[in-house]
mmCIF file of C-alpha atoms in Angstrom:
data_model
loop_
_atom_site.group_PDB
_atom_site.id
_atom_site.type_symbol
_atom_site.label_atom_id
_atom_site.label_comp_id
_atom_site.label_asym_id
_atom_site.label_seq_id
_atom_site.Cartn_x
_atom_site.Cartn_y
_atom_site.Cartn_z
ATOM 1 C CA MET I 1127 46.578 -3.115 5.653
ATOM 2 C CA THR I 1128 43.526 -0.966 5.825
ATOM 3 C CA GLN I 1129 40.472 -1.161 3.968
ATOM 4 C CA ASP I 1130 39.019 2.024 2.225
ATOM 5 C CA VAL I 1131 35.520 3.084 3.667
ATOM 6 C CA LEU I 1132 33.414 3.975 0.639
ATOM 7 C CA PRO I 1133 31.375 7.231 0.501
ATOM 8 C CA ASP I 1134 27.929 7.254 1.887
ATOM 9 C CA ASP I 1135 26.673 8.004 -2.027
ATOM 10 C CA VAL I 1136 28.611 5.451 -3.000
ATOM 11 C CA ARG I 1137 27.496 3.143 -0.717
ATOM 12 C CA LYS I 1138 23.896 3.979 -1.033
ATOM 13 C CA GLY I 1139 23.915 3.227 -4.420
ATOM 14 C CA ARG I 1140 25.275 -0.078 -3.949
ATOM 15 C CA ALA I 1141 22.455 -0.743 -1.731
ATOM 16 C CA LYS I 1142 20.062 0.386 -4.628
ATOM 17 C CA ASP I 1143 21.867 -1.818 -7.000
ATOM 18 C CA LEU I 1144 21.595 -4.932 -4.290
ATOM 19 C CA LEU I 1145 17.567 -4.080 -4.004
ATOM 20 C CA SER I 1146 16.767 -4.023 -7.348
ATOM 21 C CA GLN I 1147 19.103 -7.281 -8.147
ATOM 22 C CA GLY I 1148 16.975 -8.811 -4.923
ATOM 23 C CA ARG I 1149 19.538 -9.113 -2.792
ATOM 24 C CA LEU I 1150 17.383 -8.093 0.199
ATOM 25 C CA GLU I 1151 19.194 -9.176 3.107
ATOM 26 C CA GLU I 1152 22.781 -7.669 1.532
ATOM 27 C CA ALA I 1153 20.804 -4.401 0.951
ATOM 28 C CA ARG I 1154 19.404 -4.230 4.428
ATOM 29 C CA ALA I 1155 22.683 -4.890 6.521
ATOM 30 C CA LEU I 1156 24.196 -2.197 4.035
ATOM 31 C CA LEU I 1157 21.117 0.001 4.720
ATOM 32 C CA ALA I 1158 21.594 -0.630 8.411
ATOM 33 C CA GLU I 1159 24.752 0.505 8.823
ATOM 34 C CA LEU I 1160 24.251 3.707 6.531
ATOM 35 C CA CYS I 1161 21.485 4.591 8.852
ATOM 36 C CA GLN I 1162 23.583 4.080 11.836
ATOM 37 C CA GLY I 1163 26.302 6.379 10.502
ATOM 38 C CA ASP I 1164 24.286 9.311 9.355
ATOM 39 C CA GLN I 1165 20.830 8.772 11.178
ATOM 40 C CA ARG I 1166 19.565 12.402 10.018
ATOM 41 C CA ASP I 1167 19.539 10.706 6.107
ATOM 42 C CA VAL I 1168 15.761 10.192 5.123
ATOM 43 C CA GLU I 1169 16.220 8.565 2.049
ATOM 44 C CA ALA I 1170 18.677 6.088 3.692
ATOM 45 C CA TRP I 1171 16.048 5.125 6.187
ATOM 46 C CA ILE I 1172 13.066 4.806 3.397
ATOM 47 C CA MET I 1173 15.511 2.082 1.020
ATOM 48 C CA TYR I 1174 16.156 0.364 4.757
ATOM 49 C CA SER I 1175 12.387 0.478 5.484
ATOM 50 C CA ALA I 1176 11.361 -0.655 1.757
ATOM 51 C CA ALA I 1177 14.301 -3.627 2.231
ATOM 52 C CA CYS I 1178 12.327 -4.613 5.512
ATOM 53 C CA ALA I 1179 9.132 -4.292 3.904
ATOM 54 C CA HIS I 1180 10.561 -7.024 1.100
ATOM 55 C CA LEU I 1181 11.786 -9.217 3.652
ATOM 56 C CA GLY I 1182 8.189 -9.062 5.385
ATOM 57 C CA ASN I 1183 10.142 -7.564 8.680
ATOM 58 C CA PHE I 1184 7.099 -4.544 9.402
ATOM 59 C CA GLU I 1185 8.036 -3.787 12.826
ATOM 60 C CA ASP I 1186 11.491 -2.561 11.311
ATOM 61 C CA VAL I 1187 9.504 -0.726 8.300
ATOM 62 C CA ILE I 1188 7.548 0.919 11.621
ATOM 63 C CA THR I 1189 10.481 1.805 13.031
ATOM 64 C CA ALA I 1190 12.343 3.379 9.891
ATOM 65 C CA CYS I 1191 9.757 5.359 8.901
ATOM 66 C CA ARG I 1192 8.928 6.985 12.306
ATOM 67 C CA ARG I 1193 12.911 7.737 12.157
ATOM 68 C CA ALA I 1194 12.633 9.362 8.989
ATOM 69 C CA LEU I 1195 9.338 11.297 9.660
ATOM 70 C CA ALA I 1196 11.163 12.670 13.015
ATOM 71 C CA ILE I 1197 13.486 14.189 10.459
ATOM 72 C CA GLN I 1198 11.017 14.996 7.494
ATOM 73 C CA PRO I 1199 7.056 14.867 9.069
ATOM 74 C CA ASP I 1200 5.607 15.538 5.728
ATOM 75 C CA TYR I 1201 8.051 13.062 3.604
ATOM 76 C CA LEU I 1202 5.206 10.968 1.594
ATOM 77 C CA PRO I 1203 7.153 7.808 1.082
ATOM 78 C CA ALA I 1204 7.386 7.526 4.828
ATOM 79 C CA LEU I 1205 3.879 8.352 5.714
ATOM 80 C CA THR I 1206 3.033 6.079 2.598
ATOM 81 C CA ASN I 1207 5.430 2.956 4.116
ATOM 82 C CA LEU I 1208 4.233 3.627 7.697
ATOM 83 C CA ALA I 1209 0.727 3.045 6.811
ATOM 84 C CA SER I 1210 1.279 0.049 4.432
ATOM 85 C CA ALA I 1211 3.464 -1.428 7.220
ATOM 86 C CA SER I 1212 0.619 -0.747 9.770
ATOM 87 C CA ALA I 1213 -1.780 -2.705 7.432
ATOM 88 C CA ALA I 1214 0.630 -5.592 6.523
ATOM 89 C CA LEU I 1215 0.576 -6.322 10.726
ATOM 90 C CA GLY I 1216 -3.081 -6.049 10.783
ATOM 91 C CA ARG I 1217 -3.342 -2.849 12.578
ATOM 92 C CA HIS I 1218 -5.977 -1.774 10.797
ATOM 93 C CA ALA I 1219 -7.633 1.238 12.551
ATOM 94 C CA GLU I 1220 -3.965 2.610 12.929
ATOM 95 C CA ALA I 1221 -3.210 2.060 8.959
ATOM 96 C CA ALA I 1222 -6.613 4.050 8.081
ATOM 97 C CA ALA I 1223 -5.429 6.995 10.244
ATOM 98 C CA GLN I 1224 -2.101 6.666 8.733
ATOM 99 C CA PHE I 1225 -3.485 6.585 4.898
ATOM 100 C CA GLY I 1226 -5.459 9.291 6.527
ATOM 101 C CA ASP I 1227 -2.114 11.482 6.845
ATOM 102 C CA VAL I 1228 -0.960 10.306 3.511
ATOM 103 C CA LEU I 1229 -4.378 11.469 1.951
ATOM 104 C CA ARG I 1230 -3.442 15.364 3.118
ATOM 105 C CA PHE I 1231 -0.199 15.291 1.088
ATOM 106 C CA ALA I 1232 -2.004 13.332 -1.755
ATOM 107 C CA PRO I 1233 -5.608 13.894 -1.932
ATOM 108 C CA ASP I 1234 -6.454 12.890 -5.544
ATOM 109 C CA ASN I 1235 -4.048 9.942 -5.594
ATOM 110 C CA PRO I 1236 -6.210 6.682 -6.531
ATOM 111 C CA ALA I 1237 -3.541 4.465 -5.290
ATOM 112 C CA VAL I 1238 -3.616 5.898 -1.733
ATOM 113 C CA LEU I 1239 -7.499 6.305 -1.618
ATOM 114 C CA ASN I 1240 -8.040 2.855 -2.388
ATOM 115 C CA ASN I 1241 -5.273 1.326 0.017
ATOM 116 C CA TYR I 1242 -6.987 3.848 2.570
ATOM 117 C CA ALA I 1243 -10.528 2.073 1.795
ATOM 118 C CA HIS I 1244 -9.108 -1.530 2.084
ATOM 119 C CA ALA I 1245 -7.849 -0.131 5.664
ATOM 120 C CA LEU I 1246 -11.054 1.421 7.025
ATOM 121 C CA ILE I 1247 -13.169 -1.790 5.366
ATOM 122 C CA LEU I 1248 -10.808 -3.925 7.630
ATOM 123 C CA ALA I 1249 -11.713 -1.462 10.404
ATOM 124 C CA GLY I 1250 -15.350 -1.799 10.133
ATOM 125 C CA ARG I 1251 -15.985 1.703 8.259
ATOM 126 C CA ALA I 1252 -17.662 0.691 5.249
ATOM 127 C CA GLY I 1253 -19.496 4.025 4.893
ATOM 128 C CA GLU I 1254 -16.148 5.813 4.384
ATOM 129 C CA ALA I 1255 -14.553 3.319 2.330
ATOM 130 C CA ARG I 1256 -17.196 3.179 -0.133
ATOM 131 C CA ALA I 1257 -16.766 6.947 -0.687
ATOM 132 C CA ALA I 1258 -12.614 6.513 -0.636
ATOM 133 C CA LEU I 1259 -13.472 3.839 -3.575
ATOM 134 C CA GLU I 1260 -16.165 5.747 -5.235
ATOM 135 C CA ASN I 1261 -13.480 8.532 -5.048
ATOM 136 C CA ALA I 1262 -10.742 6.602 -6.646
ATOM 137 C CA VAL I 1263 -12.817 5.238 -9.443
ATOM 138 C CA ARG I 1264 -13.826 8.994 -10.142
ATOM 139 C CA LEU I 1265 -10.616 10.165 -10.339
ATOM 140 C CA GLN I 1266 -8.968 7.024 -12.384
ATOM 141 C CA PRO I 1267 -11.801 5.373 -14.460
ATOM 142 C CA TYR I 1268 -9.323 2.735 -15.385
ATOM 143 C CA TYR I 1269 -8.100 1.465 -12.029
ATOM 144 C CA ALA I 1270 -9.358 -1.935 -12.101
ATOM 145 C CA GLU I 1271 -8.150 -3.003 -8.868
ATOM 146 C CA ALA I 1272 -10.196 -0.027 -7.165
ATOM 147 C CA HIS I 1273 -13.501 -1.057 -9.308
ATOM 148 C CA TYR I 1274 -12.683 -4.487 -7.681
ATOM 149 C CA ASN I 1275 -12.528 -3.681 -4.437
ATOM 150 C CA LEU I 1276 -15.849 -1.705 -4.970
ATOM 151 C CA ALA I 1277 -17.374 -4.609 -5.945
ATOM 152 C CA ILE I 1278 -16.485 -6.543 -2.985
ATOM 153 C CA LEU I 1279 -17.360 -3.715 -0.348
ATOM 154 C CA LEU I 1280 -20.908 -3.211 -2.183
ATOM 155 C CA ASP I 1281 -21.472 -7.083 -2.249
ATOM 156 C CA GLN I 1282 -20.867 -7.142 1.309
ATOM 157 C CA ILE I 1283 -23.167 -4.432 2.291
ATOM 158 C CA GLY I 1284 -26.292 -5.981 0.311
ATOM 159 C CA LEU I 1285 -25.897 -4.299 -2.831
ATOM 160 C CA PRO I 1286 -25.399 -6.847 -5.768
ATOM 161 C CA ALA I 1287 -26.726 -5.037 -8.808
ATOM 162 C CA GLU I 1288 -24.294 -2.109 -8.124
ATOM 163 C CA ALA I 1289 -21.817 -4.788 -6.980
ATOM 164 C CA LEU I 1290 -21.782 -6.710 -10.409
ATOM 165 C CA ARG I 1291 -21.529 -3.758 -12.223
ATOM 166 C CA GLU I 1292 -18.397 -2.889 -10.886
ATOM 167 C CA TYR I 1293 -17.221 -6.580 -11.164
ATOM 168 C CA GLU I 1294 -17.755 -6.293 -14.458
ATOM 169 C CA GLN I 1295 -15.968 -2.965 -14.853
ATOM 170 C CA ALA I 1296 -13.044 -4.503 -13.353
ATOM 171 C CA ALA I 1297 -13.207 -7.689 -15.292
ATOM 172 C CA THR I 1298 -13.044 -5.331 -18.256
ATOM 173 C CA LEU I 1299 -10.052 -3.269 -17.500
ATOM 174 C CA LYS I 1300 -7.851 -6.221 -15.831
ATOM 175 C CA PRO I 1301 -9.367 -10.051 -16.472
ATOM 176 C CA GLY I 1302 -7.969 -12.605 -13.963
ATOM 177 C CA LEU I 1303 -8.619 -10.890 -10.498
ATOM 178 C CA PRO I 1304 -8.814 -13.421 -8.242
ATOM 179 C CA ARG I 1305 -12.444 -14.647 -8.067
ATOM 180 C CA LEU I 1306 -13.358 -12.372 -10.293
ATOM 181 C CA GLU I 1307 -15.260 -14.513 -12.397
ATOM 182 C CA GLU I 1308 -16.691 -16.733 -9.755
ATOM 183 C CA ARG I 1309 -17.942 -13.593 -7.916
ATOM 184 C CA MET I 1310 -19.672 -12.505 -11.327
ATOM 185 C CA ALA I 1311 -21.452 -16.032 -11.906
ATOM 186 C CA GLN I 1312 -22.562 -15.882 -8.433
ATOM 187 C CA LEU I 1313 -24.095 -12.368 -8.495
ATOM 188 C CA ARG I 1314 -25.954 -13.157 -11.638
ATOM 189 C CA GLN I 1315 -27.101 -16.686 -10.434
ATOM 190 C CA SER I 1316 -28.404 -14.808 -7.826
ATOM 191 C CA ALA I 1317 -30.212 -11.869 -9.888
ATOM 192 C CA GLY I 1318 -31.521 -14.625 -11.705
ATOM 193 C CA ARG I 1319 -33.483 -16.424 -8.677
ATOM 194 C CA MET I 1320 -34.731 -13.008 -7.813
ATOM 195 C CA ALA I 1321 -36.257 -11.792 -11.203
#
């Protein structure tokens, strides 16, 4: 008795279902088969990269994204996933350059600017990071994480009053961000000693 092989679009739908159900290893295995079967299927490579990212297999994410980009060099999900995987592996200069590539296609995307800035900070490029974060909060004034990251950066470069304003804005938008209240209290206490 032979087993019928399902068409790729049905198998891809099954993989999406597995991903949404959190059955990551099964999804990854099915997507690996799909990628090997049709090595020019950009969507399969991106779905495979997503499964690998959720499993913490960031080297595999990079490989999958590079395969997708070899097929479609300006494919934004592949560019974004590649940059995020590089950042997760601690390759901050690489991640900053890759997020810079993403910005060529999405220059007004606050989330990309925020991620780009984070990579820049970790790569030791605080001035560029500040400009990216200020642009992110200008584009999306209600983006709490960008205000929060800008506050951290301003605090690190010795601008406590500006940092406090950004922390307060982040707290208004999204209370409960890590160490938010603690940092605001420290800055307020320091400001009181300086007065």
